PDB file of C-alpha atoms in Angstrom:
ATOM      1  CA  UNK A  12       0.000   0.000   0.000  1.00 89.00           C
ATOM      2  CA  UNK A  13       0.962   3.298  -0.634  1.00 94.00           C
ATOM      3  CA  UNK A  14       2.244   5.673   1.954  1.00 94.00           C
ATOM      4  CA  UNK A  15       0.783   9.264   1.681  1.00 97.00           C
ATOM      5  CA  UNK A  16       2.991  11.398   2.324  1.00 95.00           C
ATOM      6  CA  UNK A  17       0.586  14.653   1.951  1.00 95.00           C
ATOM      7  CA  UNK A  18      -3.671  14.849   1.442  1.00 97.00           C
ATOM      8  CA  UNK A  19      -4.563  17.991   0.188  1.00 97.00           C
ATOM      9  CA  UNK A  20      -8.069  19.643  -0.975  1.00 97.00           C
ATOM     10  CA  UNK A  21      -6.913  22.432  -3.871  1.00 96.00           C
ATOM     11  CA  UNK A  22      -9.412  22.901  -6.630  1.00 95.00           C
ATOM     12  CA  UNK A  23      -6.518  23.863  -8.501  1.00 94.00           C
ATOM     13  CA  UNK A  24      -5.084  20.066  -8.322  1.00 94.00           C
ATOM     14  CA  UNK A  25      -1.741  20.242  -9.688  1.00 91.00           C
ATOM     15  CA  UNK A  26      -0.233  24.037 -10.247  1.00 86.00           C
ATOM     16  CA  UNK A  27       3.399  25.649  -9.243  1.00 78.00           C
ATOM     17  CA  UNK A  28       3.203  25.892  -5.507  1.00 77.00           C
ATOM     18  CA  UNK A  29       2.216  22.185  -5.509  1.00 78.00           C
ATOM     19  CA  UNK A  30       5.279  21.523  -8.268  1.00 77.00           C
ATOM     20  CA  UNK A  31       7.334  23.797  -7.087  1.00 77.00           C
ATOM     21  CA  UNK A  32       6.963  23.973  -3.025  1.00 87.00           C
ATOM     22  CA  UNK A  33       4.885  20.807  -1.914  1.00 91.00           C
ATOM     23  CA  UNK A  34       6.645  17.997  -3.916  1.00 89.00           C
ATOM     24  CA  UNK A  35       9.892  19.608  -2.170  1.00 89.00           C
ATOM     25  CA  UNK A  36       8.848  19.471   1.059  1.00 90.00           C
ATOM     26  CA  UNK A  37       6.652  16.077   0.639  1.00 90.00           C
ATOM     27  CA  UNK A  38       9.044  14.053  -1.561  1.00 92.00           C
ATOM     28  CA  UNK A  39       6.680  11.535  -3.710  1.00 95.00           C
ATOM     29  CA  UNK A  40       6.792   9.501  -6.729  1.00 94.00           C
ATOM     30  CA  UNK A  41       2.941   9.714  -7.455  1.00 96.00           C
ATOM     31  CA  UNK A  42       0.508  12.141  -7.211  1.00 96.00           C
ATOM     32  CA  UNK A  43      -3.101  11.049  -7.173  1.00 97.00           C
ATOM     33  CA  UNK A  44      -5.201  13.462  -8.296  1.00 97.00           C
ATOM     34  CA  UNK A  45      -9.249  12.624  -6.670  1.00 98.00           C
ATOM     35  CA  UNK A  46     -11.639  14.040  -8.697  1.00 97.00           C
ATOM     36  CA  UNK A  47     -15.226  12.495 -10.548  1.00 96.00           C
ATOM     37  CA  UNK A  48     -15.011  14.204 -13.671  1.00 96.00           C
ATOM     38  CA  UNK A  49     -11.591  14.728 -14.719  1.00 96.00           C
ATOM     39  CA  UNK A  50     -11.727  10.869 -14.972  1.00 96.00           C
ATOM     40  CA  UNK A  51     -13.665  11.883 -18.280  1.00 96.00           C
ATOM     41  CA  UNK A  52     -11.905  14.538 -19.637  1.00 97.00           C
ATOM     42  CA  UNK A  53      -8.756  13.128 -21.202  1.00 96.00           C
ATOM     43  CA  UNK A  54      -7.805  16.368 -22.075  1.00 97.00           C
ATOM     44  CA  UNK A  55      -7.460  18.048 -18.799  1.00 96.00           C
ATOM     45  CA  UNK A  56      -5.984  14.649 -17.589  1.00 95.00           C
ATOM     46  CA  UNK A  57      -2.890  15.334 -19.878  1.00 95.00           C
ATOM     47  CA  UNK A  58      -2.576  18.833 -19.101  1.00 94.00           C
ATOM     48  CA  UNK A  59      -2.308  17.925 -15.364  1.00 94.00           C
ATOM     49  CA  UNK A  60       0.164  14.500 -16.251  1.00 94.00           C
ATOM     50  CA  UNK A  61       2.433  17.006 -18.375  1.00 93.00           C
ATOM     51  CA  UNK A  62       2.057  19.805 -15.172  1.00 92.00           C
ATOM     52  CA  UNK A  63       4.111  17.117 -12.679  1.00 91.00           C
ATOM     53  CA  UNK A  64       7.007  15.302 -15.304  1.00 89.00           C
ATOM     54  CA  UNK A  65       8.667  14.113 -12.482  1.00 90.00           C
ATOM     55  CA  UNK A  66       5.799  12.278 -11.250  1.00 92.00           C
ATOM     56  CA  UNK A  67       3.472   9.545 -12.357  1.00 95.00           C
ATOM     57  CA  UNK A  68      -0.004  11.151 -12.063  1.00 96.00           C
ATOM     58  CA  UNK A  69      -3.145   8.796 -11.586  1.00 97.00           C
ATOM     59  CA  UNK A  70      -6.446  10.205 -11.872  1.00 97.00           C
ATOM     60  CA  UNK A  71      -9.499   8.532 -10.223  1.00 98.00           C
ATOM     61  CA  UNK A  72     -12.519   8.682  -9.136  1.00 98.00           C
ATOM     62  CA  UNK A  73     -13.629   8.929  -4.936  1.00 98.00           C
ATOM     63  CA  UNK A  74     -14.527   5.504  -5.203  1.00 97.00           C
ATOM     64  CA  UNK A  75     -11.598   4.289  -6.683  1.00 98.00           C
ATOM     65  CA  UNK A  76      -8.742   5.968  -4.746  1.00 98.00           C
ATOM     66  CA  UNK A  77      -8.518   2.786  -2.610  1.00 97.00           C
ATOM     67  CA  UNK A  78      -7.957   0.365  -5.322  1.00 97.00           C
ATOM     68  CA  UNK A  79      -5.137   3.201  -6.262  1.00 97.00           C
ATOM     69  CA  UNK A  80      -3.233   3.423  -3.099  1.00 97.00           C
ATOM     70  CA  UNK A  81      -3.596  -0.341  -2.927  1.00 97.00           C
ATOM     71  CA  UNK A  82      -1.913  -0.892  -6.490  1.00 95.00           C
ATOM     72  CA  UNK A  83       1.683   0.097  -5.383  1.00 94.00           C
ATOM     73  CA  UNK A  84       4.195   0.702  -2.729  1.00 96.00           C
ATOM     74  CA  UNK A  85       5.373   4.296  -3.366  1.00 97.00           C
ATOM     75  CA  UNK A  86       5.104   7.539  -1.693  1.00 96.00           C
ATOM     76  CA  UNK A  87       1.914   9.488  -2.691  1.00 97.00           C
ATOM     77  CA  UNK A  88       0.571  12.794  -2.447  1.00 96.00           C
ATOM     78  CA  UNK A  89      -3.424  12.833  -2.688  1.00 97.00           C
ATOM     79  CA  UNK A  90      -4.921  15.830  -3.938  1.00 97.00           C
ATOM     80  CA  UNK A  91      -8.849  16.357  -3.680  1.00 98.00           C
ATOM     81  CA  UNK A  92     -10.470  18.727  -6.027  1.00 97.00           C
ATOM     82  CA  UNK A  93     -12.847  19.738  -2.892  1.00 97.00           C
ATOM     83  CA  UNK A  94     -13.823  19.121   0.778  1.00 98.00           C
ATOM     84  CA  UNK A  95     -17.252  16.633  -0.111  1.00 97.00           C
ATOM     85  CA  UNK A  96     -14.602  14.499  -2.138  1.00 98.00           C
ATOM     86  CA  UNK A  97     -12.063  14.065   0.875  1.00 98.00           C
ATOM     87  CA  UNK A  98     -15.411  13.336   2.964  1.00 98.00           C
ATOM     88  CA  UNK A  99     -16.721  11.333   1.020  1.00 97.00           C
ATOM     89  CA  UNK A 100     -13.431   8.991   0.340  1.00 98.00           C
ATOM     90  CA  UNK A 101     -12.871   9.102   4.124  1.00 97.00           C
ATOM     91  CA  UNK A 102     -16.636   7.864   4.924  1.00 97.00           C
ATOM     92  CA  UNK A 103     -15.988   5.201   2.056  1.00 96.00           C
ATOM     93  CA  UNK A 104     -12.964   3.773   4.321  1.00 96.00           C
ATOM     94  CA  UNK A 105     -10.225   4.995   3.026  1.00 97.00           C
ATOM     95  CA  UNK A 106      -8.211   6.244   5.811  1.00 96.00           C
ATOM     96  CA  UNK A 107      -6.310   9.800   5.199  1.00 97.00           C
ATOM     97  CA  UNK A 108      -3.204  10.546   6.744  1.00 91.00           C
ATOM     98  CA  UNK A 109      -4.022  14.243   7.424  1.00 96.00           C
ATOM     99  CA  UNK A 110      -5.983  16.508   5.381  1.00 98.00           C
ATOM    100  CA  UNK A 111      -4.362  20.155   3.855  1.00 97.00           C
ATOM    101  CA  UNK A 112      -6.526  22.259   3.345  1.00 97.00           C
ATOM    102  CA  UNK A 113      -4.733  24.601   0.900  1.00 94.00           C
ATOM    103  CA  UNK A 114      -6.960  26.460  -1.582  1.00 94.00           C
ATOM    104  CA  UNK A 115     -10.763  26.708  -1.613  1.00 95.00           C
ATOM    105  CA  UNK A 116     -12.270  29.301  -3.841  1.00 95.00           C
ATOM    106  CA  UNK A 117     -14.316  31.506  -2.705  1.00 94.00           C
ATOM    107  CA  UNK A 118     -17.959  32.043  -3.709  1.00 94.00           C
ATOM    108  CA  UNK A 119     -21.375  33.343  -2.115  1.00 93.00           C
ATOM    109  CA  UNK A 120     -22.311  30.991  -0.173  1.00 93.00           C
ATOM    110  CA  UNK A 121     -18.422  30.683   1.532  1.00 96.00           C
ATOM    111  CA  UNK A 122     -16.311  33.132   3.565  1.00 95.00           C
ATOM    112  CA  UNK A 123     -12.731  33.900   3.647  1.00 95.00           C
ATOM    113  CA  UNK A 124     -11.152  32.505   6.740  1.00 97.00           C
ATOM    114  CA  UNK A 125      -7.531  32.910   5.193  1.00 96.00           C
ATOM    115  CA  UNK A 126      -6.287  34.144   2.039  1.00 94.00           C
ATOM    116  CA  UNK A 127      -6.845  31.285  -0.343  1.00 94.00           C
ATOM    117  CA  UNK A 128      -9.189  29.432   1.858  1.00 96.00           C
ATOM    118  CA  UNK A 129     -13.141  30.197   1.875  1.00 96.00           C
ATOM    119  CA  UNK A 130     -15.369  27.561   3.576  1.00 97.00           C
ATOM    120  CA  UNK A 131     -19.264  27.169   3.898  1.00 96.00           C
ATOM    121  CA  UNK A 132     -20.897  26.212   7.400  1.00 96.00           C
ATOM    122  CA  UNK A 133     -21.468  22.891   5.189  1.00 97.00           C
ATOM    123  CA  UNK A 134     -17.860  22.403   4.117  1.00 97.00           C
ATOM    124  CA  UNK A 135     -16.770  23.667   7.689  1.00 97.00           C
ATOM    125  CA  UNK A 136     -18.687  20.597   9.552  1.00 97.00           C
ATOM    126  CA  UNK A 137     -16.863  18.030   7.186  1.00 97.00           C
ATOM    127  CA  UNK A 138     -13.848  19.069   7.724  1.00 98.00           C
ATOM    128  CA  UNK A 139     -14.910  19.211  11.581  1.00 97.00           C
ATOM    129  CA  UNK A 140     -16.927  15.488  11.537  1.00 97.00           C
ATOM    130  CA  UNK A 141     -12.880  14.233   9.710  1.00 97.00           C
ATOM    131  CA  UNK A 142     -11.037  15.818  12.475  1.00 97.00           C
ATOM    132  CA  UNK A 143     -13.412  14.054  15.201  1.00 96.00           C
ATOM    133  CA  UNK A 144     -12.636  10.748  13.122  1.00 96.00           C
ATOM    134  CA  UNK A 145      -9.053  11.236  14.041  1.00 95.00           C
ATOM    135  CA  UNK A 146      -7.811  12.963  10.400  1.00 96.00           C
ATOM    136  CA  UNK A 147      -5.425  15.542  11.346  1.00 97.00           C
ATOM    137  CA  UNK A 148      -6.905  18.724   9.647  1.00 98.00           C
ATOM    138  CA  UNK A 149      -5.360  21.495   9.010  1.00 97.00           C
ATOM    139  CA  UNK A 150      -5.375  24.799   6.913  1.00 98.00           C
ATOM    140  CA  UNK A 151      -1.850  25.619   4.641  1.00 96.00           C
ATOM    141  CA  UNK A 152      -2.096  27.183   1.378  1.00 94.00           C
ATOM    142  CA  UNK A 153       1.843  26.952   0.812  1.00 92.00           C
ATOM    143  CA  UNK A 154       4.740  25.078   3.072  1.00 92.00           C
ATOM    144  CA  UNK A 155       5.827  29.051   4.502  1.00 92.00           C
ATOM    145  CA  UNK A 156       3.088  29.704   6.274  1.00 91.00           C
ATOM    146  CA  UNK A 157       2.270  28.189   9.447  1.00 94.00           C
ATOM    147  CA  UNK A 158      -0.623  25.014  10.070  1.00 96.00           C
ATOM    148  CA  UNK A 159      -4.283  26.854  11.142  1.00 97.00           C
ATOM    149  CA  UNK A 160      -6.129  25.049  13.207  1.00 96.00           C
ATOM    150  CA  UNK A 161     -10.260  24.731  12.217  1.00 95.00           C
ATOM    151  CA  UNK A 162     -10.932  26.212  15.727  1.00 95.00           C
ATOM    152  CA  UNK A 163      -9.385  28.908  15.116  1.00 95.00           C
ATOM    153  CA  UNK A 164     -11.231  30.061  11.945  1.00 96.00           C
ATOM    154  CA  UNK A 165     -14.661  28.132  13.984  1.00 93.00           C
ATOM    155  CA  UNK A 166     -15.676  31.870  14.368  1.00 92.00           C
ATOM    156  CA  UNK A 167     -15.447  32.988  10.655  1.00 92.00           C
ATOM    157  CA  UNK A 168     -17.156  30.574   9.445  1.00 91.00           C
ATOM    158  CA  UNK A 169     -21.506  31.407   8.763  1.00 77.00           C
TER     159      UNK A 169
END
């Protein structure tokens, strides 16, 4: 089985900082990249493989991650496209490491709680129900900055 040496939520999946900074800091030789419908879209599935050249990239689905981390011994960094993903692949039995939470987009129904990061009350009470599961959740857009606890953004959050 794989050992994962980061699990991240980043809509962005696979960009610079994660290139650049995370791979640096999180040595791996796979990146697994979680996300329902970039399993169809070929296209954007070679963008993101050509994005990390030093790295094998798998795509899969929530439902398949498992079966993934079960196919090799390697180190892995999991990226989830969003918070109901990570939920949902935790509540299917797959058992995360930790959970980064490093970029969340922000949109009407969310609120900034740190630059990069906007949560809903929704997304907020996964990430809270993962934590109370024994997941190690954290917020960390990029490996500078220090690890923010959920409490302390609890109050930001509507």
């Amino acid at each position: 089985m794989a050992n994962q040496k980061m699990v991240r939520v980043d809509y962005r999946l696979v960009h610079g900082q994660v290139v650049a900074k995370w791979i640096k800091y999180n040595p791996v030789k796979r990146l697994i990249l979680v996300d329902n419908d970039l399993v169809n879209d070929d296209f954007m599935g070679d963008i993101y493989r050509m994005a990390a050249p030093d790295q094998e990239v798998d795509i899969v689905a929530v439902g398949d991650l498992q079966n993934s981390l079960d196919k090799k011994d390697d180190n892995v960094m999991i990226i989830f496209k969003d918070i109901k993903s990570a939920k949902e692949a935790a509540d299917s039995g797959v058992e995360l490491a930790e959970l980064n939470v490093g970029a969340v987009p922000s949109s009407k129904d969310r609120t900034t709680v740190i630059q990069g990061v906007s949560l809903s009350k929704d997304e907020f009470d996964s990430l809270k129900a993962l934590q109370e599961t024994g997941v190690n959740v954290y917020l960390q857009p990029i490996p500078e900055n220090s690890k923010v606890s959920l409490e302390s953004v609890e109050s930001k959050v509507k």
